[in-house]
Amino acid sequence: MKLKDKVCLVTGAASGIGEGIARRYIEEGARVAIADLKLEPAKETAEQLSAMGPGTAMGVAMDVSDEAAVNRGVADIVKAWGGIDVLVSNAGIQIVHRIEDFPFAEWKKLLAIHLDGAFLTTKACLPHMYAKQAGSIIFMGSVHAKEASPLKSAYVTAKHGLLGFARVLSKEGAEHGVRANVICPGFVKTPLVDKQIPEQAKALGISEKAVVEQVMLSGTVDKEFTTIEDVAEIALLFASFPSNALTGQSLVVSHGWYMN
Ligand code: NAD
C-alpha cells in the first residue's frame, strides 16, 4: 500500500473529485480527513469510505476561507492522528458571468475559496510537516490554470494564481522535505460541472448539448470527459512520490485538451 497510515487532509471531500481522491487514498491505507463546509455530509462520506477500508476516514467541518475554522480543523486532525503528511487543497466553486456583469461580492467569494483556502490550509499544515521534515501539498488547479474561457474570469484568475503559490511553496518547502504540485484536470462530470452546463447554455445562448460538445469537449483528442478516477490517480502519484524530485510541477489530465 502506497499511503499506509499516512495522514491526509482533503478539502471539499464530501463530493466530486475530493471524494474520489479520498477514496483512492483509503484504498492505499491512508487515514483521511474529509473536510467540507458542513459536518454532516463530511461525516457521511467518511463513514462510507471507512467501511470500504483498508484505510480510515473522519469528517471535519471546515470552511477553507475562514482562518479560525481551518486552524481548528487542522488542530483536531493533529490531535486525533498525530500530524499531517498530505494536504490536498481541493475545495472549489465555479461562478460564471461576463466581466462587466460580475458582482464584486461573487468575485471575492470565488477567490477566497480557491486562493485564501489554499493559503490558509497550507499555512496551518506546514508547521506539522516541517516538524517531520516531510510532506506533500497538492493543489487542485485546472486546465484553466493554463487556458482561458469566456465567463470564467474569477476562476481562471484563481487557478492561474495557484501555480504561482505552489512554485513559491516548492522553493520554501524544499529544505523541510515538503513538496508542492498542482493537478490540472479538464472537464470532469461532478456537481460543479453539472451546474455549469445550463448556466453556460443560458449565458451563451446555445443548447446544453452544444455546451458539452462545443465548449467543454471540443478541444479534447477524443471528446471524452476526464474522470474522477483519472484525477485521483494523479493525486496518488503526487502524494506517494518517493523523493523531492517531483516538486513545483503542474500536471494536466484532460484528454489532450491542453498540451504542454
Ligand atoms: P464539487 O462541487 O463536486 O465539490 C466541491 C466540494 O467543495 C463540495 O463538497 C463543496 O461543499 C466544497 N466546498 C465549497 N466551498 C467550500 C469551502 N468554502 N470550504 C470547504 N469546502 C467547500 O466540485 P468538483 O468538480 O469536485 O471540484 C473540486 C475541485 O476541482 C475544485 O477546486 C474545482 O475547481 C476543481 N476542478 C474541477 C473540474 C471539473 O470539471 N469538475 C475541472 C478542473 C478542476
XYZ file of N, CA and C in Angstrom, residues 29-248:
660
model
N -4.520 2.658 2.099
C -4.244 2.524 3.523
C -4.114 3.813 4.313
N -4.499 4.941 3.701
C -4.318 6.232 4.387
C -5.394 6.483 5.448
N -5.080 7.420 6.348
C -6.079 7.979 7.261
C -6.450 9.343 6.676
N -7.709 9.496 6.271
C -8.082 10.691 5.504
C -9.097 11.540 6.259
N -8.779 12.813 6.433
C -9.740 13.774 6.979
C -10.538 14.339 5.817
N -11.839 14.075 5.859
C -12.768 14.533 4.820
C -13.272 15.902 5.296
N -12.668 16.961 4.773
C -13.053 18.304 5.234
C -14.017 18.921 4.239
N -15.105 19.471 4.745
C -16.055 20.152 3.856
C -16.816 21.193 4.683
N -17.583 21.998 3.959
C -18.289 23.114 4.607
C -19.141 22.658 5.780
N -19.919 21.609 5.562
C -20.839 21.137 6.609
C -20.380 19.797 7.146
N -20.563 19.631 8.455
C -20.067 18.406 9.105
C -20.807 17.153 8.642
N -22.150 17.243 8.517
C -22.936 16.021 8.240
C -22.504 15.318 6.952
N -22.483 16.039 5.791
C -22.044 15.351 4.570
C -20.610 14.842 4.668
N -19.744 15.583 5.384
C -18.346 15.132 5.541
C -18.308 13.829 6.337
N -19.138 13.767 7.385
C -19.160 12.559 8.215
C -19.738 11.373 7.449
N -20.800 11.655 6.675
C -21.413 10.566 5.882
C -20.402 9.963 4.912
N -19.677 10.838 4.202
C -18.662 10.344 3.254
C -17.590 9.568 4.009
N -17.164 10.114 5.148
C -16.108 9.450 5.930
C -16.556 8.060 6.373
N -17.831 7.949 6.780
C -18.320 6.634 7.229
C -18.334 5.630 6.083
N -18.823 6.100 4.917
C -18.865 5.195 3.740
C -17.458 4.730 3.371
N -16.510 5.652 3.365
C -15.150 5.302 2.918
C -14.435 4.447 3.968
N -14.680 4.742 5.231
C -14.067 3.927 6.289
C -14.532 2.483 6.197
N -15.831 2.320 5.865
C -16.390 0.964 5.769
C -15.699 0.184 4.650
N -15.236 0.911 3.647
C -14.580 0.281 2.496
C -13.176 -0.223 2.860
N -12.434 0.578 3.681
C -11.076 0.226 4.095
C -10.117 0.085 2.924
N -8.878 -0.355 3.125
C -8.283 -0.659 4.425
C -7.912 0.583 5.255
N -7.893 1.741 4.646
C -7.623 2.954 5.421
C -8.846 3.363 6.214
N -8.779 4.565 6.783
C -9.903 5.031 7.591
C -10.108 6.526 7.337
N -11.293 7.033 7.724
C -11.590 8.440 7.447
C -12.342 9.059 8.609
N -12.200 10.383 8.738
C -13.058 11.110 9.684
C -13.552 12.390 9.016
N -14.754 12.812 9.390
C -15.334 14.023 8.824
C -14.936 15.236 9.648
N -14.638 16.322 8.952
C -14.247 17.565 9.632
C -15.017 18.717 8.990
N -15.630 19.582 9.799
C -16.276 20.784 9.264
C -15.207 21.845 9.076
N -15.082 22.363 7.857
C -14.047 23.359 7.612
C -14.429 24.230 6.423
N -14.720 25.490 6.682
C -14.836 26.453 5.584
C -13.417 26.928 5.303
N -12.874 26.569 4.137
C -11.449 26.832 3.883
C -11.121 28.325 3.782
N -12.147 29.166 3.660
C -11.872 30.604 3.587
C -11.932 31.269 4.958
N -12.129 30.477 6.005
C -12.259 31.009 7.370
C -11.041 30.537 8.180
N -10.167 31.485 8.518
C -8.888 31.119 9.151
C -9.092 30.334 10.445
N -10.037 30.779 11.266
C -10.243 30.103 12.554
C -10.739 28.675 12.331
N -11.641 28.502 11.340
C -12.182 27.162 11.065
C -11.084 26.237 10.537
N -10.220 26.767 9.699
C -9.121 25.950 9.156
C -8.180 25.536 10.291
N -7.801 26.501 11.115
C -6.860 26.186 12.201
C -7.451 25.179 13.190
N -8.751 25.349 13.471
C -9.434 24.431 14.378
C -9.469 23.023 13.787
N -9.817 22.929 12.505
C -9.905 21.624 11.843
C -8.558 20.919 11.814
N -7.514 21.661 11.456
C -6.180 21.049 11.384
C -5.739 20.604 12.787
N -6.017 21.430 13.797
C -5.645 21.056 15.177
C -6.356 19.771 15.597
N -7.624 19.630 15.210
C -8.378 18.408 15.565
C -7.766 17.169 14.899
N -7.370 17.327 13.648
C -6.774 16.177 12.920
C -5.449 15.776 13.583
N -4.640 16.792 13.896
C -3.329 16.507 14.507
C -3.517 15.858 15.879
N -4.532 16.331 16.602
C -4.803 15.744 17.922
C -5.195 14.268 17.773
N -6.024 13.985 16.772
C -6.508 12.608 16.591
C -5.432 11.685 16.034
N -4.655 12.181 15.083
C -3.782 11.283 14.313
C -2.293 11.651 14.383
N -1.950 12.712 15.110
C -0.535 12.984 15.388
C 0.244 13.778 14.360
N -0.371 14.247 13.299
C 0.373 15.052 12.310
C -0.388 15.133 11.017
N 0.233 15.731 10.010
C -0.369 15.764 8.664
C 0.754 15.450 7.666
N 0.529 14.455 6.832
C 1.538 14.089 5.826
C 1.214 14.642 4.443
N -0.087 14.704 4.140
C -0.503 15.120 2.795
C -1.676 16.090 2.921
N -1.577 17.213 2.225
C -2.723 18.126 2.112
C -3.144 18.172 0.647
N -4.433 17.949 0.399
C -4.976 18.184 -0.940
C -5.945 19.361 -0.822
N -5.511 20.506 -1.308
C -6.345 21.708 -1.275
C -7.215 21.678 -2.520
N -8.430 21.175 -2.344
C -9.286 20.838 -3.492
C -10.595 21.623 -3.511
N -11.055 22.107 -2.358
C -12.376 22.761 -2.304
C -12.442 23.885 -3.327
N -13.544 23.937 -4.037
C -13.665 25.000 -5.031
C -15.093 25.153 -5.505
N -15.364 26.301 -6.104
C -16.687 26.564 -6.683
C -16.472 27.190 -8.061
N -17.538 27.285 -8.799
C -17.487 27.979 -10.093
C -18.587 29.028 -10.115
N -18.267 30.204 -10.621
C -19.283 31.239 -10.836
C -18.996 31.837 -12.214
N -20.027 31.859 -13.070
C -19.792 32.377 -14.429
C -20.610 33.643 -14.687
N -19.904 34.675 -15.137
C -20.528 35.926 -15.612
C -19.546 36.570 -16.579
N -20.046 37.410 -17.464
C -19.129 38.273 -18.207
C -18.514 39.271 -17.227
N -17.305 39.750 -17.539
C -16.591 40.611 -16.578
C -17.432 41.836 -16.209
N -18.062 42.435 -17.203
C -18.798 43.674 -16.918
C -20.014 43.430 -16.019
N -20.441 42.183 -15.942
C -21.611 41.857 -15.107
C -21.224 41.152 -13.804
N -19.932 40.901 -13.592
C -19.516 40.058 -12.457
C -19.737 40.815 -11.144
N -20.638 40.363 -10.281
C -20.806 41.052 -8.992
C -19.511 40.930 -8.172
N -19.061 42.053 -7.633
C -17.784 42.081 -6.894
C -17.804 41.072 -5.747
N -18.952 40.963 -5.071
C -19.037 40.036 -3.927
C -18.799 38.595 -4.393
N -19.289 38.251 -5.591
C -19.107 36.881 -6.089
C -17.660 36.649 -6.531
N -17.042 37.685 -7.113
C -15.598 37.617 -7.460
C -14.789 37.321 -6.204
N -15.083 38.078 -5.125
C -14.311 37.910 -3.875
C -14.564 36.540 -3.251
N -15.813 36.078 -3.336
C -16.141 34.768 -2.750
C -15.345 33.657 -3.454
N -15.309 33.712 -4.772
C -14.601 32.657 -5.515
C -13.098 32.691 -5.197
N -12.524 33.898 -5.225
C -11.082 33.986 -4.932
C -10.790 33.539 -3.504
N -11.685 33.844 -2.589
C -11.455 33.462 -1.185
C -11.423 31.943 -1.038
N -12.358 31.252 -1.695
C -12.385 29.789 -1.529
C -11.150 29.155 -2.188
N -10.831 29.597 -3.401
C -9.711 28.955 -4.103
C -8.354 29.413 -3.567
N -8.169 30.720 -3.421
C -6.813 31.217 -3.084
C -6.604 31.351 -1.577
N -7.542 31.998 -0.873
C -7.390 32.055 0.593
C -7.406 30.632 1.140
N -8.257 29.786 0.565
C -8.341 28.392 1.033
C -7.009 27.678 0.881
N -6.361 27.858 -0.266
C -5.055 27.213 -0.484
C -4.030 27.757 0.513
N -4.032 29.074 0.683
C -3.065 29.706 1.599
C -3.309 29.276 3.049
N -4.549 29.359 3.489
C -4.832 29.093 4.910
C -4.595 27.628 5.279
N -4.992 26.713 4.397
C -4.787 25.293 4.729
C -3.290 24.958 4.689
N -2.590 25.532 3.720
C -1.138 25.305 3.649
C -0.469 25.846 4.906
N -0.818 27.077 5.259
C -0.186 27.720 6.429
C -0.423 26.897 7.697
N -1.621 26.362 7.821
C -1.939 25.584 9.032
C -1.222 24.236 9.054
N -1.012 23.638 7.883
C -0.384 22.294 7.837
C 1.134 22.355 7.892
N 1.721 23.429 7.376
C 3.187 23.450 7.231
C 3.961 23.180 8.525
N 3.593 23.801 9.656
C 4.395 23.541 10.862
C 4.452 22.049 11.204
N 3.354 21.332 10.944
C 3.324 19.897 11.263
C 4.182 19.106 10.277
N 4.218 19.547 9.045
C 5.075 18.877 8.043
C 6.541 19.220 8.295
N 6.816 20.481 8.591
C 8.208 20.889 8.838
C 8.769 20.143 10.062
N 7.902 19.909 11.041
C 8.357 19.197 12.250
C 8.845 17.798 11.913
N 8.237 17.187 10.893
C 8.636 15.825 10.490
C 9.598 15.834 9.314
N 9.899 17.043 8.804
C 10.764 17.167 7.616
C 10.231 16.359 6.432
N 8.901 16.349 6.292
C 8.301 15.626 5.167
C 6.867 16.074 4.950
N 6.467 16.083 3.688
C 5.071 16.396 3.399
C 4.854 16.608 1.913
N 3.597 16.400 1.487
C 3.238 16.649 0.094
C 1.984 17.502 0.074
N 2.062 18.630 -0.612
C 0.893 19.512 -0.720
C 0.487 19.566 -2.191
N -0.797 19.312 -2.400
C -1.323 19.196 -3.761
C -2.465 20.201 -3.909
N -2.390 21.017 -4.940
C -3.449 21.992 -5.193
C -4.263 21.530 -6.385
N -5.591 21.723 -6.286
C -6.441 21.372 -7.414
C -6.517 22.577 -8.343
N -5.705 22.510 -9.392
C -5.767 23.541 -10.425
C -6.836 23.168 -11.422
N -6.522 23.352 -12.690
C -7.479 23.088 -13.761
C -6.745 23.371 -15.063
N -7.292 22.902 -16.172
C -6.777 23.412 -17.455
C -6.887 24.936 -17.449
N -7.853 25.448 -16.685
C -8.000 26.900 -16.581
C -6.893 27.565 -15.748
N -5.916 26.787 -15.272
C -4.683 27.387 -14.729
C -3.739 27.756 -15.873
N -4.086 27.290 -17.089
C -3.183 27.494 -18.242
C -3.899 28.106 -19.436
N -5.205 27.939 -19.485
C -6.032 28.409 -20.596
C -7.079 29.376 -20.043
N -7.746 30.083 -20.923
C -8.837 30.960 -20.503
C -10.103 30.602 -21.261
N -11.240 30.860 -20.640
C -12.525 30.723 -21.325
C -13.366 31.934 -20.965
N -14.253 32.348 -21.865
C -15.133 33.451 -21.519
C -15.993 33.100 -20.316
N -16.433 34.082 -19.599
C -17.346 33.985 -18.448
C -16.640 33.529 -17.164
N -15.383 33.092 -17.243
C -14.738 32.472 -16.080
C -13.578 33.302 -15.548
N -13.725 34.619 -15.543
C -12.578 35.474 -15.165
C -12.082 35.171 -13.753
N -12.996 35.020 -12.812
C -12.563 34.794 -11.422
C -11.885 33.431 -11.294
N -12.485 32.420 -11.903
C -11.968 31.048 -11.808
C -10.595 30.940 -12.473
N -10.482 31.512 -13.673
C -9.201 31.446 -14.408
C -8.122 32.202 -13.627
N -8.486 33.328 -13.054
C -7.531 34.103 -12.248
C -7.078 33.297 -11.031
N -8.028 32.676 -10.352
C -7.685 31.892 -9.153
C -6.798 30.707 -9.517
N -7.172 29.991 -10.581
C -6.407 28.778 -10.924
C -5.003 29.135 -11.412
N -4.862 30.228 -12.167
C -3.510 30.680 -12.533
C -2.717 31.027 -11.267
N -3.371 31.650 -10.300
C -2.696 32.047 -9.060
C -2.138 30.863 -8.291
N -2.854 29.740 -8.341
C -2.387 28.548 -7.606
C -1.035 28.060 -8.120
N -0.796 28.223 -9.420
C 0.504 27.789 -9.966
C 1.636 28.570 -9.305
N 1.440 29.888 -9.183
C 2.479 30.720 -8.559
C 2.680 30.345 -7.103
N 1.577 30.144 -6.401
C 1.678 29.807 -4.977
C 2.417 28.484 -4.789
N 2.085 27.502 -5.617
C 2.734 26.177 -5.496
C 4.229 26.281 -5.780
N 4.592 27.150 -6.724
C 6.024 27.279 -7.057
C 6.791 27.911 -5.898
N 6.220 28.932 -5.276
C 6.886 29.542 -4.114
C 6.998 28.508 -2.990
N 5.891 27.789 -2.763
C 5.897 26.776 -1.697
C 6.939 25.698 -1.966
N 7.090 25.306 -3.218
C 8.075 24.253 -3.516
C 9.479 24.751 -3.184
N 9.738 26.052 -3.378
C 11.072 26.595 -3.053
C 11.255 26.724 -1.538
N 10.226 27.250 -0.851
C 10.350 27.410 0.605
C 10.338 26.060 1.329
N 9.551 25.124 0.787
C 9.372 23.853 1.498
C 10.531 22.883 1.321
N 11.324 23.097 0.275
C 12.343 22.100 -0.094
C 13.260 21.735 1.073
N 13.758 22.754 1.783
C 14.726 22.444 2.848
C 14.071 21.691 4.014
N 12.729 21.673 4.013
C 11.997 20.953 5.070
C 11.373 19.659 4.552
N 11.746 19.258 3.345
C 11.223 18.000 2.788
C 9.777 18.079 2.336
N 9.276 19.297 2.099
C 7.876 19.449 1.688
C 7.810 19.765 0.197
N 7.008 18.986 -0.528
C 6.830 19.160 -1.970
C 5.488 19.815 -2.255
N 5.396 20.538 -3.374
C 4.127 21.175 -3.750
C 3.907 20.983 -5.243
N 2.715 20.523 -5.611
C 2.395 20.288 -7.021
C 0.931 20.614 -7.286
N 0.609 20.776 -8.561
C -0.747 21.171 -8.950
C -1.281 20.163 -9.968
N -2.520 19.722 -9.757
C -3.193 18.874 -10.749
C -4.095 19.779 -11.595
N -4.046 19.597 -12.899
C -4.839 20.457 -13.793
C -5.786 19.604 -14.653
N -6.967 19.289 -14.106
C -7.890 18.453 -14.879
C -8.645 19.245 -15.945
N -9.041 18.514 -16.998
C -10.050 19.035 -17.921
C -11.417 18.895 -17.277
N -12.475 18.939 -18.092
C -13.822 18.849 -17.513
C -14.092 17.454 -16.954
N -14.564 17.425 -15.714
C -14.900 16.190 -15.020
C -16.371 16.289 -14.632
N -17.157 15.242 -14.890
C -18.593 15.299 -14.570
C -18.802 15.195 -13.068
N -18.927 16.330 -12.421
C -19.206 16.401 -10.981
C -20.355 17.403 -10.810
N -20.876 17.559 -9.583
C -21.935 18.554 -9.388
C -21.526 19.953 -9.847
N -20.228 20.275 -9.733
C -19.744 21.605 -10.153
C -19.961 21.807 -11.653
N -19.718 20.777 -12.438
C -19.869 20.887 -13.898
C -21.339 20.740 -14.297
N -22.071 19.852 -13.618
C -23.499 19.692 -13.927
C -24.238 21.026 -13.780
N -23.805 21.817 -12.792
C -24.448 23.112 -12.549
C -24.106 24.111 -13.658
N -22.880 23.992 -14.182
C -22.416 24.953 -15.195
C -23.094 24.803 -16.536
N -23.515 23.562 -16.865
C -23.993 23.317 -18.236
C -25.214 24.197 -18.552
N -26.273 24.168 -17.720
C -27.406 25.062 -18.035
C -27.052 26.548 -17.904
N -26.163 26.878 -16.955
C -25.783 28.294 -16.788
C -25.082 28.815 -18.046
N -24.169 27.995 -18.579
C -23.433 28.444 -19.761
C -24.340 28.471 -20.987
N -25.261 27.490 -21.053
C -26.193 27.466 -22.182
C -26.984 28.773 -22.217
N -27.417 29.209 -21.041
C -28.194 30.444 -20.961
C -27.323 31.657 -21.331
N -26.124 31.705 -20.715
C -25.259 32.873 -20.925
C -24.782 32.970 -22.379
N -24.558 31.817 -23.022
C -24.022 31.841 -24.391
C -25.115 31.735 -25.451
N -26.360 31.479 -24.991
C -27.478 31.390 -25.935
C -27.400 30.163 -26.826
N -26.907 29.044 -26.283
C -26.822 27.796 -27.063
C -27.446 26.659 -26.236
N -27.612 25.484 -26.851
C -28.238 24.375 -26.121
C -27.248 23.754 -25.133
N -27.781 22.974 -24.189
C -26.905 22.298 -23.218
C -26.003 21.285 -23.932
N -26.563 20.619 -24.955
C -25.756 19.658 -25.741
C -24.583 20.394 -26.403
N -24.861 21.580 -26.906
C -23.793 22.349 -27.561
C -22.740 22.801 -26.547
N -23.157 23.092 -25.321
C -22.167 23.461 -24.290
C -21.199 22.296 -24.091
N -21.758 21.088 -23.955
C -20.896 19.912 -23.725
C -19.996 19.679 -24.938
N -20.614 19.655 -26.127
C -19.840 19.238 -27.317
C -18.928 20.333 -27.842
N -19.412 21.597 -27.807
C -18.638 22.664 -28.458
C -17.788 23.468 -27.483
N -18.221 23.542 -26.215
C -17.457 24.358 -25.260
C -16.563 23.468 -24.402
N -17.146 22.402 -23.849
C -16.384 21.631 -22.863
C -15.423 20.623 -23.502
N -15.882 19.912 -24.519
C -15.075 18.778 -25.004
C -14.502 18.983 -26.402
N -14.764 20.132 -27.025
C -14.349 20.288 -28.429
C -12.832 20.225 -28.592
N -12.091 20.642 -27.567
C -10.627 20.661 -27.694
C -9.946 19.364 -27.310
N -10.705 18.371 -26.855
C -10.057 17.119 -26.420
C -9.740 16.253 -27.647
N -8.872 15.277 -27.471
C -8.496 14.436 -28.618
C -9.573 13.397 -28.932
N -10.478 13.131 -27.974
C -11.439 12.034 -28.169
C -12.847 12.362 -27.688
N -13.100 13.664 -27.410
C -14.444 14.121 -26.982
C -14.914 13.414 -25.706
N -13.978 13.133 -24.819
C -14.313 12.437 -23.570
C -14.117 13.370 -22.380
N -14.971 13.194 -21.363
C -14.727 13.843 -20.078
C -13.554 13.146 -19.386
N -12.763 13.895 -18.641
C -11.797 13.311 -17.706
C -12.625 12.742 -16.552
N -12.154 11.675 -15.923
C -12.949 11.088 -14.835
C -12.340 11.428 -13.472
N -13.173 11.277 -12.461
C -12.707 11.470 -11.082
C -11.547 10.508 -10.803
N -11.660 9.284 -11.308
C -10.610 8.273 -11.071
C -9.292 8.698 -11.723
N -9.374 9.315 -12.910
C -8.147 9.811 -13.565
C -7.444 10.818 -12.656
N -8.222 11.738 -12.108
C -7.632 12.801 -11.277
C -7.079 12.205 -9.978
N -7.822 11.239 -9.426
C -7.387 10.622 -8.165
C -6.057 9.888 -8.347
N -5.841 9.328 -9.525
C -4.590 8.598 -9.784
C -3.401 9.575 -9.760
N -3.599 10.772 -10.295
C -2.523 11.780 -10.271
C -2.301 12.249 -8.829
N -3.402 12.384 -8.101
C -3.274 12.807 -6.690
C -2.499 11.761 -5.891
N -2.664 10.492 -6.256
C -1.907 9.432 -5.576
C -0.429 9.526 -5.944
N -0.162 9.785 -7.206
C 1.240 9.918 -7.651
C 1.928 11.052 -6.877
N 1.296 12.209 -6.830
C 1.925 13.344 -6.139
C 2.072 13.067 -4.636
N 1.085 12.388 -4.056
C 1.149 12.134 -2.606
C 2.225 11.123 -2.246
N 2.423 10.130 -3.127
C 3.264 8.993 -2.735
C 4.634 9.009 -3.383
N 4.922 10.014 -4.205
C 6.212 10.019 -4.902
C 7.341 9.971 -3.870
N 8.354 9.134 -4.109
C 9.301 8.847 -3.028
C 10.399 9.876 -2.794
N 10.552 10.878 -3.652
C 11.658 11.815 -3.404
C 11.217 13.248 -3.682
N 12.127 14.183 -3.387
C 11.830 15.592 -3.629
C 12.027 16.000 -5.084
N 12.268 15.018 -5.964
C 12.473 15.366 -7.376
C 11.203 15.928 -8.005
N 10.064 15.432 -7.548
C 8.796 15.858 -8.160
C 8.182 16.975 -7.323
N 8.565 18.213 -7.633
C 8.004 19.350 -6.894
C 7.951 20.568 -7.810
N 7.027 21.476 -7.499
C 6.877 22.699 -8.302
C 6.267 22.441 -9.671
